[in-house]
Amino acid sequence: SSIKLAQLFSFHYNVKPSGNVDPSQVQVIKDKSVSLHRIDSIDDLNLQILQLTRGKEKDPHKELIGQNVLMIVKSEAQTAAQFGLDESTVRSELAIARQILYDERQKRPRPHLDDKILTSWNGLMISGYAKAGEALHNEEYIERAVRAAKFVKNYLYNSDTNTLLRSCYTAKDGSVAQISSPIEGFLDDYAFLIQGLLDLYESCLDAQWLEWAEQLQKRQDELFWDIGTAGYFSTPHQSDLILRLKEDQDGAEPGGNSVACQNLQRLGAMLDRAEYRDKASKLLASFTSRLNNVPISLPQLTSALMLHHDSPTLITITGKSDDTETAALLRVVRSRYIPGRVLLLADNNTSSIVYRSSETVQRMKPSEGHQSAYVCRHRTCSLPVHTPHDLAALLDTSSS
């Protein structure tokens, strides 16, 4: 064919000799009738993008004069029609062209790689995988959460001082590295990881994660709690700090105090610890003005406030997680979205933190020769139920 690969590529990706970025300010569209409508094709989509971007400066710093930014403005079918080719040929030729450009790009110096690994972000991801694994019955997701928790414990936790580090780094050879003066963890690192560990416990019911969560909660209280007006500072106490601040906004990430308030209430319910519930109440009181005046700025803390005024729904299932009856009861719990739900497994392991901390759990046993489920709200527990049907009815009644 006489068609050159460059011609095909330039047409499809809108590459022009003088560049395809118009640096000039385009007149703002005046037609009030322009509105979004049903998108039936790529042409419709491109048209609407053009309409919505009119009047916006495309190159405010004049960095792209005479340059091309690859953009797909024609479909593969339109490109094929332009050159009299079939779509499969267009698709394969464009792949070849992209590979040529990619190979050339690899010859350039690479931009700096952000190779840090943050404790706080790993805590959020542990929560995400644990919740997704539980909801979707996906053991692979739960295993990923377990591996992430183990990684944090191995590389971002000092067991001698029971403290977290803010970050570690990926070395050039792929190993985990640390700087000469490691950065101590902030409130977000503790709060987000504790939340992740609580979610991980509820998804895999391994009490070691619940135990570590409480250890970290105690250390968080020691390092960050404001004994004067309550709430948590973002940074630990240090003699050279002139000012310590408290995060009072839930943005792209939730604020540390907001997550911590949820954690305190969950731990208070799981471990029957009144001091955690009391600390959550004091934290909420310290943010009264902010919650009253601009609650939209603190949606996560508002959620914690609602839980405080309502009650966690504590569901305790007896037996080992691989017991047939226990597994059937757990499936009922996990098949429902229950706001404020807290899940415990009473597996008769008297050395676990669940039994050491809660006299109530110690009294929850199988009955009538079957594994049992107990549902507690407002510190009042139901009589035990034994069948999935009865548990479903009890949960549906409790949540209505």
Short mmCIF file of C-alpha atoms in Angstrom, two decimals:
data_model
loop_
_atom_site.label_atom_id
_atom_site.label_comp_id
_atom_site.label_asym_id
_atom_site.label_seq_id
_atom_site.Cartn_x
_atom_site.Cartn_y
_atom_site.Cartn_z
CA SER A 1 0.00 0.00 0.00
CA SER A 2 1.11 3.58 -0.68
CA ILE A 3 -0.25 4.67 2.69
CA LYS A 4 2.51 5.51 5.15
CA LEU A 5 2.28 4.47 8.77
CA ALA A 6 2.94 8.06 9.83
CA GLN A 7 -0.08 9.25 7.81
CA LEU A 8 -2.35 6.73 9.42
CA PHE A 9 -1.08 7.52 12.90
CA SER A 10 -1.24 11.31 12.42
CA PHE A 11 -4.82 11.19 11.18
CA HIS A 12 -6.02 8.95 14.01
CA TYR A 13 -4.24 10.86 16.79
CA ASN A 14 -4.72 14.35 15.31
CA VAL A 15 -0.97 15.02 14.83
CA LYS A 16 -0.35 18.20 12.80
CA PRO A 17 2.83 19.78 11.39
CA SER A 18 2.27 22.98 13.37
CA GLY A 19 1.08 21.23 16.51
CA ASN A 20 -2.44 20.40 17.61
CA VAL A 21 -2.70 22.54 20.76
CA ASP A 22 -4.23 25.97 20.24
CA PRO A 23 -2.57 28.22 22.82
CA SER A 24 -4.96 31.11 22.27
CA GLN A 25 -7.94 31.81 24.46
CA VAL A 26 -11.12 30.57 22.77
CA GLN A 27 -14.29 32.60 23.08
CA VAL A 28 -16.62 31.32 25.78
CA ILE A 29 -19.66 29.72 24.21
CA LYS A 30 -22.76 31.88 24.60
CA ASP A 31 -25.38 29.44 23.43
CA LYS A 32 -27.40 28.50 26.51
CA SER A 33 -28.99 25.62 24.62
CA VAL A 34 -25.79 23.53 24.69
CA SER A 35 -26.38 20.71 27.13
CA LEU A 36 -25.43 17.11 27.66
CA HIS A 37 -27.45 14.62 25.69
CA ARG A 38 -27.37 10.91 25.10
CA ILE A 39 -24.00 9.69 23.84
CA ASP A 40 -24.50 7.20 21.01
CA SER A 41 -21.06 7.32 19.40
CA ILE A 42 -17.50 8.52 19.83
CA ASP A 43 -18.42 11.51 17.63
CA ASP A 44 -21.10 12.54 20.12
CA LEU A 45 -18.60 12.21 22.94
CA ASN A 46 -15.94 14.26 21.16
CA LEU A 47 -18.49 16.95 20.30
CA GLN A 48 -19.58 17.28 23.91
CA ILE A 49 -15.98 17.42 25.13
CA LEU A 50 -15.29 20.24 22.68
CA GLN A 51 -18.42 22.11 23.79
CA LEU A 52 -17.60 21.76 27.47
CA THR A 53 -13.96 22.82 27.06
CA ARG A 54 -14.59 25.92 24.95
CA GLY A 55 -13.49 29.05 26.71
CA LYS A 56 -10.86 27.23 28.78
CA GLU A 57 -7.17 28.03 28.38
CA LYS A 58 -5.55 24.93 26.91
CA ASP A 59 -1.92 25.99 27.30
CA PRO A 60 -1.75 28.80 29.90
CA HIS A 61 2.05 28.60 30.25
CA LYS A 62 2.71 28.42 26.48
CA GLU A 63 4.62 25.17 26.90
CA LEU A 64 3.01 23.31 23.99
CA ILE A 65 3.41 25.79 21.14
CA GLY A 66 4.16 23.80 18.00
CA GLN A 67 3.83 20.55 19.91
CA ASN A 68 1.38 17.67 19.55
CA VAL A 69 -0.56 15.97 22.31
CA LEU A 70 -1.86 12.62 21.13
CA MET A 71 -5.64 12.60 21.18
CA ILE A 72 -8.11 10.24 19.58
CA VAL A 73 -10.57 12.40 17.65
CA LYS A 74 -11.63 9.76 15.13
CA SER A 75 -12.86 6.22 15.68
CA GLU A 76 -11.02 3.25 14.18
CA ALA A 77 -13.92 2.88 11.75
CA GLN A 78 -13.52 6.49 10.56
CA THR A 79 -9.75 6.08 10.20
CA ALA A 80 -10.30 2.88 8.22
CA ALA A 81 -12.81 4.62 5.93
CA GLN A 82 -10.43 7.55 5.36
CA PHE A 83 -7.70 5.28 4.02
CA GLY A 84 -9.82 2.53 2.51
CA LEU A 85 -8.64 -0.11 5.01
CA ASP A 86 -10.45 -2.58 7.21
CA GLU A 87 -10.61 -1.92 10.96
CA SER A 88 -8.44 -4.89 11.94
CA THR A 89 -5.61 -3.59 9.75
CA VAL A 90 -5.94 -0.11 11.26
CA ARG A 91 -5.89 -1.57 14.76
CA SER A 92 -2.75 -3.65 14.15
CA GLU A 93 -0.89 -0.83 12.35
CA LEU A 94 -1.66 1.66 15.11
CA ALA A 95 -0.29 -0.86 17.64
CA ILE A 96 2.96 -1.02 15.63
CA ALA A 97 3.20 2.78 15.58
CA ARG A 98 2.63 3.05 19.31
CA GLN A 99 5.35 0.48 19.95
CA ILE A 100 7.82 2.49 17.83
CA LEU A 101 7.08 5.61 19.87
CA TYR A 102 7.33 3.67 23.12
CA ASP A 103 10.74 2.28 22.19
CA GLU A 104 11.98 5.80 21.43
CA ARG A 105 10.59 7.13 24.68
CA GLN A 106 12.52 4.48 26.61
CA LYS A 107 15.76 6.12 25.41
CA ARG A 108 14.94 9.30 27.33
CA PRO A 109 16.01 9.86 30.97
CA ARG A 110 13.22 8.57 33.16
CA PRO A 111 11.42 11.02 35.46
CA HIS A 112 12.06 10.68 39.18
CA LEU A 113 10.19 7.72 40.63
CA ASP A 114 8.16 8.24 43.78
CA ASP A 115 9.25 5.06 45.53
CA LYS A 116 7.94 5.69 49.01
CA ILE A 117 5.58 3.24 50.68
CA LEU A 118 3.28 4.96 53.20
CA THR A 119 1.82 3.31 56.27
CA SER A 120 -1.38 5.35 56.06
CA TRP A 121 -2.10 4.45 52.43
CA ASN A 122 -1.40 0.80 53.11
CA GLY A 123 -3.90 0.98 55.96
CA LEU A 124 -6.54 2.29 53.55
CA MET A 125 -5.75 -0.45 51.04
CA ILE A 126 -5.94 -3.13 53.73
CA SER A 127 -9.45 -1.86 54.49
CA GLY A 128 -10.38 -1.88 50.83
CA TYR A 129 -9.18 -5.42 50.17
CA ALA A 130 -10.61 -6.78 53.42
CA LYS A 131 -14.06 -5.29 52.82
CA ALA A 132 -14.13 -6.28 49.16
CA GLY A 133 -13.01 -9.81 50.01
CA GLU A 134 -15.69 -10.17 52.65
CA ALA A 135 -18.48 -8.73 50.50
CA LEU A 136 -17.53 -10.64 47.35
CA HIS A 137 -16.42 -13.86 49.10
CA ASN A 138 -13.05 -13.42 47.44
CA GLU A 139 -10.31 -15.10 49.47
CA GLU A 140 -7.61 -13.69 47.20
CA TYR A 141 -8.54 -10.13 48.22
CA ILE A 142 -8.45 -11.06 51.89
CA GLU A 143 -5.06 -12.73 51.42
CA ARG A 144 -3.74 -9.54 49.81
CA ALA A 145 -4.89 -7.59 52.86
CA VAL A 146 -3.12 -10.11 55.11
CA ARG A 147 0.09 -9.81 53.10
CA ALA A 148 -0.06 -6.02 53.28
CA ALA A 149 -0.56 -6.12 57.05
CA LYS A 150 2.42 -8.45 57.42
CA PHE A 151 4.51 -6.13 55.24
CA VAL A 152 3.68 -3.14 57.45
CA LYS A 153 4.51 -5.12 60.57
CA ASN A 154 7.84 -6.24 59.11
CA TYR A 155 9.04 -2.95 57.61
CA LEU A 156 7.07 -0.08 59.13
CA TYR A 157 6.65 -1.09 62.76
CA ASN A 158 9.06 -1.12 65.69
CA SER A 159 7.91 -3.85 68.05
CA ASP A 160 10.33 -2.73 70.79
CA THR A 161 8.70 0.70 71.07
CA ASN A 162 5.28 -0.24 69.63
CA THR A 163 5.53 2.64 67.16
CA LEU A 164 4.93 3.04 63.45
CA LEU A 165 7.12 4.63 60.84
CA ARG A 166 5.69 6.98 58.26
CA SER A 167 7.29 5.34 55.25
CA CYS A 168 9.83 3.00 53.74
CA TYR A 169 11.18 2.93 50.21
CA THR A 170 11.77 0.66 47.23
CA ALA A 171 15.47 0.32 46.37
CA LYS A 172 16.72 0.07 42.79
CA ASP A 173 17.08 -3.70 43.11
CA GLY A 174 13.47 -4.01 44.28
CA SER A 175 14.28 -4.58 47.95
CA VAL A 176 12.77 -2.55 50.79
CA ALA A 177 15.02 0.27 51.97
CA GLN A 178 14.93 2.87 54.74
CA ILE A 179 16.51 6.31 55.07
CA SER A 180 19.18 6.97 57.69
CA SER A 181 16.76 8.86 59.93
CA PRO A 182 13.35 7.20 59.53
CA ILE A 183 10.27 9.41 59.83
CA GLU A 184 8.06 8.62 62.81
CA GLY A 185 4.41 7.91 62.06
CA PHE A 186 1.73 10.60 62.08
CA LEU A 187 -1.83 10.30 63.35
CA ASP A 188 -3.07 9.23 59.90
CA ASP A 189 -0.63 6.31 59.88
CA TYR A 190 -1.98 4.98 63.17
CA ALA A 191 -5.66 5.69 62.56
CA PHE A 192 -5.77 4.33 59.01
CA LEU A 193 -3.80 1.20 59.89
CA ILE A 194 -5.94 0.49 62.97
CA GLN A 195 -9.04 0.81 60.80
CA GLY A 196 -7.47 -1.57 58.28
CA LEU A 197 -6.64 -4.11 60.99
CA LEU A 198 -10.19 -4.01 62.37
CA ASP A 199 -11.58 -4.58 58.89
CA LEU A 200 -9.05 -7.35 58.35
CA TYR A 201 -10.07 -9.07 61.56
CA GLU A 202 -13.73 -8.99 60.56
CA SER A 203 -12.92 -10.48 57.16
CA CYS A 204 -10.61 -13.31 58.27
CA LEU A 205 -11.46 -13.51 62.02
CA ASP A 206 -7.82 -13.96 63.00
CA ALA A 207 -7.56 -12.38 66.46
CA GLN A 208 -3.89 -11.41 66.02
CA TRP A 209 -4.97 -8.43 63.90
CA LEU A 210 -7.47 -7.28 66.50
CA GLU A 211 -4.80 -7.54 69.18
CA TRP A 212 -2.32 -5.50 67.17
CA ALA A 213 -5.02 -2.91 66.48
CA GLU A 214 -5.54 -2.38 70.20
CA GLN A 215 -1.81 -2.16 70.86
CA LEU A 216 -1.54 0.56 68.25
CA GLN A 217 -4.60 2.33 69.64
CA LYS A 218 -2.98 2.55 73.06
CA ARG A 219 0.20 3.93 71.51
CA GLN A 220 -1.79 6.40 69.42
CA ASP A 221 -3.45 7.68 72.58
CA GLU A 222 -0.06 8.14 74.26
CA LEU A 223 1.50 9.97 71.32
CA PHE A 224 -1.29 12.14 69.93
CA TRP A 225 -4.16 12.62 72.42
CA ASP A 226 -4.76 16.18 73.61
CA ILE A 227 -5.27 15.79 77.34
CA GLY A 228 -6.46 19.41 77.53
CA THR A 229 -9.31 19.80 75.03
CA ALA A 230 -9.48 16.21 73.68
CA GLY A 231 -9.02 15.03 70.13
CA TYR A 232 -5.81 13.96 68.43
CA PHE A 233 -2.96 16.11 67.20
CA SER A 234 -1.61 15.24 63.76
CA THR A 235 1.95 14.94 65.04
CA PRO A 236 3.42 13.28 68.14
CA HIS A 237 4.77 15.36 70.99
CA GLN A 238 8.29 16.63 70.32
CA SER A 239 10.26 19.18 72.29
CA ASP A 240 11.24 21.14 69.17
CA LEU A 241 7.67 21.55 67.86
CA ILE A 242 6.33 25.07 68.32
CA LEU A 243 2.78 24.26 67.24
CA ARG A 244 0.75 21.06 66.98
CA LEU A 245 -2.33 21.07 64.77
CA LYS A 246 -5.45 18.93 64.46
CA GLU A 247 -6.91 17.96 61.10
CA ASP A 248 -10.55 19.11 60.93
CA GLN A 249 -11.52 18.19 57.38
CA ASP A 250 -12.31 15.01 55.48
CA GLY A 251 -11.06 15.58 51.96
CA ALA A 252 -9.64 13.18 49.38
CA GLU A 253 -8.56 11.20 52.43
CA PRO A 254 -10.57 11.16 55.64
CA GLY A 255 -9.11 13.09 58.55
CA GLY A 256 -7.21 11.23 61.23
CA ASN A 257 -9.62 12.27 63.99
CA SER A 258 -12.61 11.13 61.96
CA VAL A 259 -11.20 7.65 61.40
CA ALA A 260 -9.93 7.46 64.98
CA CYS A 261 -13.42 8.21 66.31
CA GLN A 262 -14.85 5.27 64.35
CA ASN A 263 -11.99 3.06 65.55
CA LEU A 264 -12.59 3.94 69.20
CA GLN A 265 -16.26 3.03 68.97
CA ARG A 266 -15.54 -0.25 67.18
CA LEU A 267 -12.87 -1.23 69.68
CA GLY A 268 -15.14 -0.23 72.54
CA ALA A 269 -17.82 -2.60 71.24
CA MET A 270 -15.46 -5.43 70.31
CA LEU A 271 -13.47 -5.44 73.54
CA ASP A 272 -16.16 -4.09 75.88
CA ARG A 273 -13.98 -1.12 76.81
CA ALA A 274 -15.89 1.82 78.25
CA GLU A 275 -12.77 4.02 78.12
CA TYR A 276 -12.74 3.87 74.33
CA ARG A 277 -16.39 4.87 74.09
CA ASP A 278 -15.73 7.74 76.50
CA LYS A 279 -12.74 8.93 74.50
CA ALA A 280 -14.83 8.90 71.30
CA SER A 281 -17.44 11.04 73.05
CA LYS A 282 -14.83 13.58 74.13
CA LEU A 283 -13.35 13.69 70.63
CA LEU A 284 -16.74 14.46 69.13
CA ALA A 285 -17.36 17.16 71.72
CA SER A 286 -14.08 18.85 70.80
CA PHE A 287 -15.31 19.21 67.21
CA THR A 288 -18.80 20.47 68.15
CA SER A 289 -18.41 23.88 66.52
CA ARG A 290 -17.07 22.46 63.27
CA LEU A 291 -19.79 19.80 63.11
CA ASN A 292 -22.53 22.34 63.80
CA ASN A 293 -21.31 24.97 61.36
CA VAL A 294 -19.86 22.99 58.46
CA PRO A 295 -20.82 19.31 58.77
CA ILE A 296 -20.24 18.82 55.04
CA SER A 297 -16.52 19.31 55.65
CA LEU A 298 -16.43 16.31 57.98
CA PRO A 299 -18.60 13.55 56.46
CA GLN A 300 -16.57 10.76 58.06
CA LEU A 301 -16.77 12.36 61.50
CA THR A 302 -20.49 13.01 60.97
CA SER A 303 -20.86 9.30 60.31
CA ALA A 304 -19.00 8.60 63.56
CA LEU A 305 -21.35 11.02 65.34
CA MET A 306 -24.38 9.13 64.02
CA LEU A 307 -22.90 5.86 65.23
CA HIS A 308 -22.25 7.40 68.64
CA HIS A 309 -25.86 8.50 69.02
CA ASP A 310 -27.17 5.20 67.69
CA SER A 311 -25.18 2.09 68.54
CA PRO A 312 -22.84 -0.37 66.90
CA THR A 313 -24.56 -3.64 66.00
CA LEU A 314 -22.33 -6.24 67.65
CA ILE A 315 -22.80 -9.70 66.13
CA THR A 316 -21.04 -12.60 67.81
CA ILE A 317 -20.91 -16.04 66.23
CA THR A 318 -19.72 -19.08 68.20
CA GLY A 319 -17.50 -21.86 66.87
CA LYS A 320 -14.48 -22.15 64.61
CA SER A 321 -14.62 -20.31 61.28
CA ASP A 322 -14.39 -23.60 59.36
CA ASP A 323 -17.27 -25.18 61.31
CA THR A 324 -20.19 -25.83 58.96
CA GLU A 325 -22.81 -24.22 61.20
CA THR A 326 -20.57 -21.26 62.03
CA ALA A 327 -19.78 -20.68 58.36
CA ALA A 328 -23.48 -20.71 57.48
CA LEU A 329 -24.23 -18.07 60.13
CA LEU A 330 -21.30 -15.94 58.96
CA ARG A 331 -22.60 -16.03 55.40
CA VAL A 332 -25.89 -14.53 56.55
CA VAL A 333 -24.09 -11.68 58.30
CA ARG A 334 -21.82 -10.97 55.34
CA SER A 335 -24.67 -11.01 52.85
CA ARG A 336 -26.19 -7.89 54.40
CA TYR A 337 -25.12 -4.29 54.58
CA ILE A 338 -25.53 -3.36 58.24
CA PRO A 339 -24.34 0.18 59.10
CA GLY A 340 -22.23 0.18 62.25
CA ARG A 341 -21.82 -3.60 62.20
CA VAL A 342 -19.14 -5.14 64.39
CA LEU A 343 -18.40 -8.86 63.98
CA LEU A 344 -16.77 -11.15 66.53
CA LEU A 345 -15.97 -14.85 66.51
CA ALA A 346 -16.30 -16.63 69.86
CA ASP A 347 -14.12 -19.63 69.00
CA ASN A 348 -13.44 -20.66 72.62
CA ASN A 349 -9.79 -19.63 72.33
CA THR A 350 -9.49 -18.30 75.87
CA SER A 351 -6.02 -16.90 75.21
CA SER A 352 -7.23 -14.55 72.46
CA ILE A 353 -7.89 -10.88 73.11
CA VAL A 354 -11.60 -11.38 72.44
CA TYR A 355 -11.95 -13.63 75.51
CA ARG A 356 -9.44 -11.80 77.69
CA SER A 357 -11.20 -8.48 77.21
CA SER A 358 -14.92 -9.24 77.26
CA GLU A 359 -16.79 -11.06 79.97
CA THR A 360 -19.85 -10.88 77.76
CA VAL A 361 -18.17 -12.92 75.02
CA GLN A 362 -17.00 -15.43 77.61
CA ARG A 363 -20.66 -16.19 78.35
CA MET A 364 -21.59 -16.64 74.69
CA LYS A 365 -21.48 -20.36 73.96
CA PRO A 366 -23.14 -22.88 71.66
CA SER A 367 -26.53 -23.93 72.95
CA GLU A 368 -28.91 -26.80 72.32
CA GLY A 369 -26.08 -28.65 70.61
CA HIS A 370 -25.68 -26.03 67.86
CA GLN A 371 -23.49 -23.02 67.16
CA SER A 372 -25.16 -19.75 68.11
CA ALA A 373 -25.41 -16.15 66.97
CA TYR A 374 -25.96 -13.21 69.32
CA VAL A 375 -26.94 -9.69 68.19
CA CYS A 376 -26.31 -6.85 70.64
CA ARG A 377 -27.37 -3.21 70.40
CA HIS A 378 -27.32 -0.51 73.05
CA ARG A 379 -25.51 -3.00 75.31
CA THR A 380 -28.47 -5.36 75.21
CA CYS A 381 -28.09 -8.76 73.57
CA SER A 382 -30.65 -11.00 71.95
CA LEU A 383 -31.27 -14.59 72.90
CA PRO A 384 -29.11 -16.93 70.82
CA VAL A 385 -30.35 -18.11 67.44
CA HIS A 386 -29.01 -21.19 65.68
CA THR A 387 -30.21 -21.26 62.08
CA PRO A 388 -29.41 -18.96 59.17
CA HIS A 389 -33.13 -18.29 58.73
CA ASP A 390 -33.58 -17.13 62.32
CA LEU A 391 -30.44 -15.00 62.20
CA ALA A 392 -31.57 -13.34 58.96
CA ALA A 393 -34.92 -12.52 60.52
CA LEU A 394 -33.23 -11.12 63.64
CA LEU A 395 -30.83 -8.93 61.63
CA ASP A 396 -33.56 -7.64 59.36
CA THR A 397 -35.67 -6.74 62.39
CA SER A 398 -32.75 -5.06 64.16
CA SER A 399 -31.82 -2.92 61.14
CA SER A 400 -35.35 -1.80 60.31
#
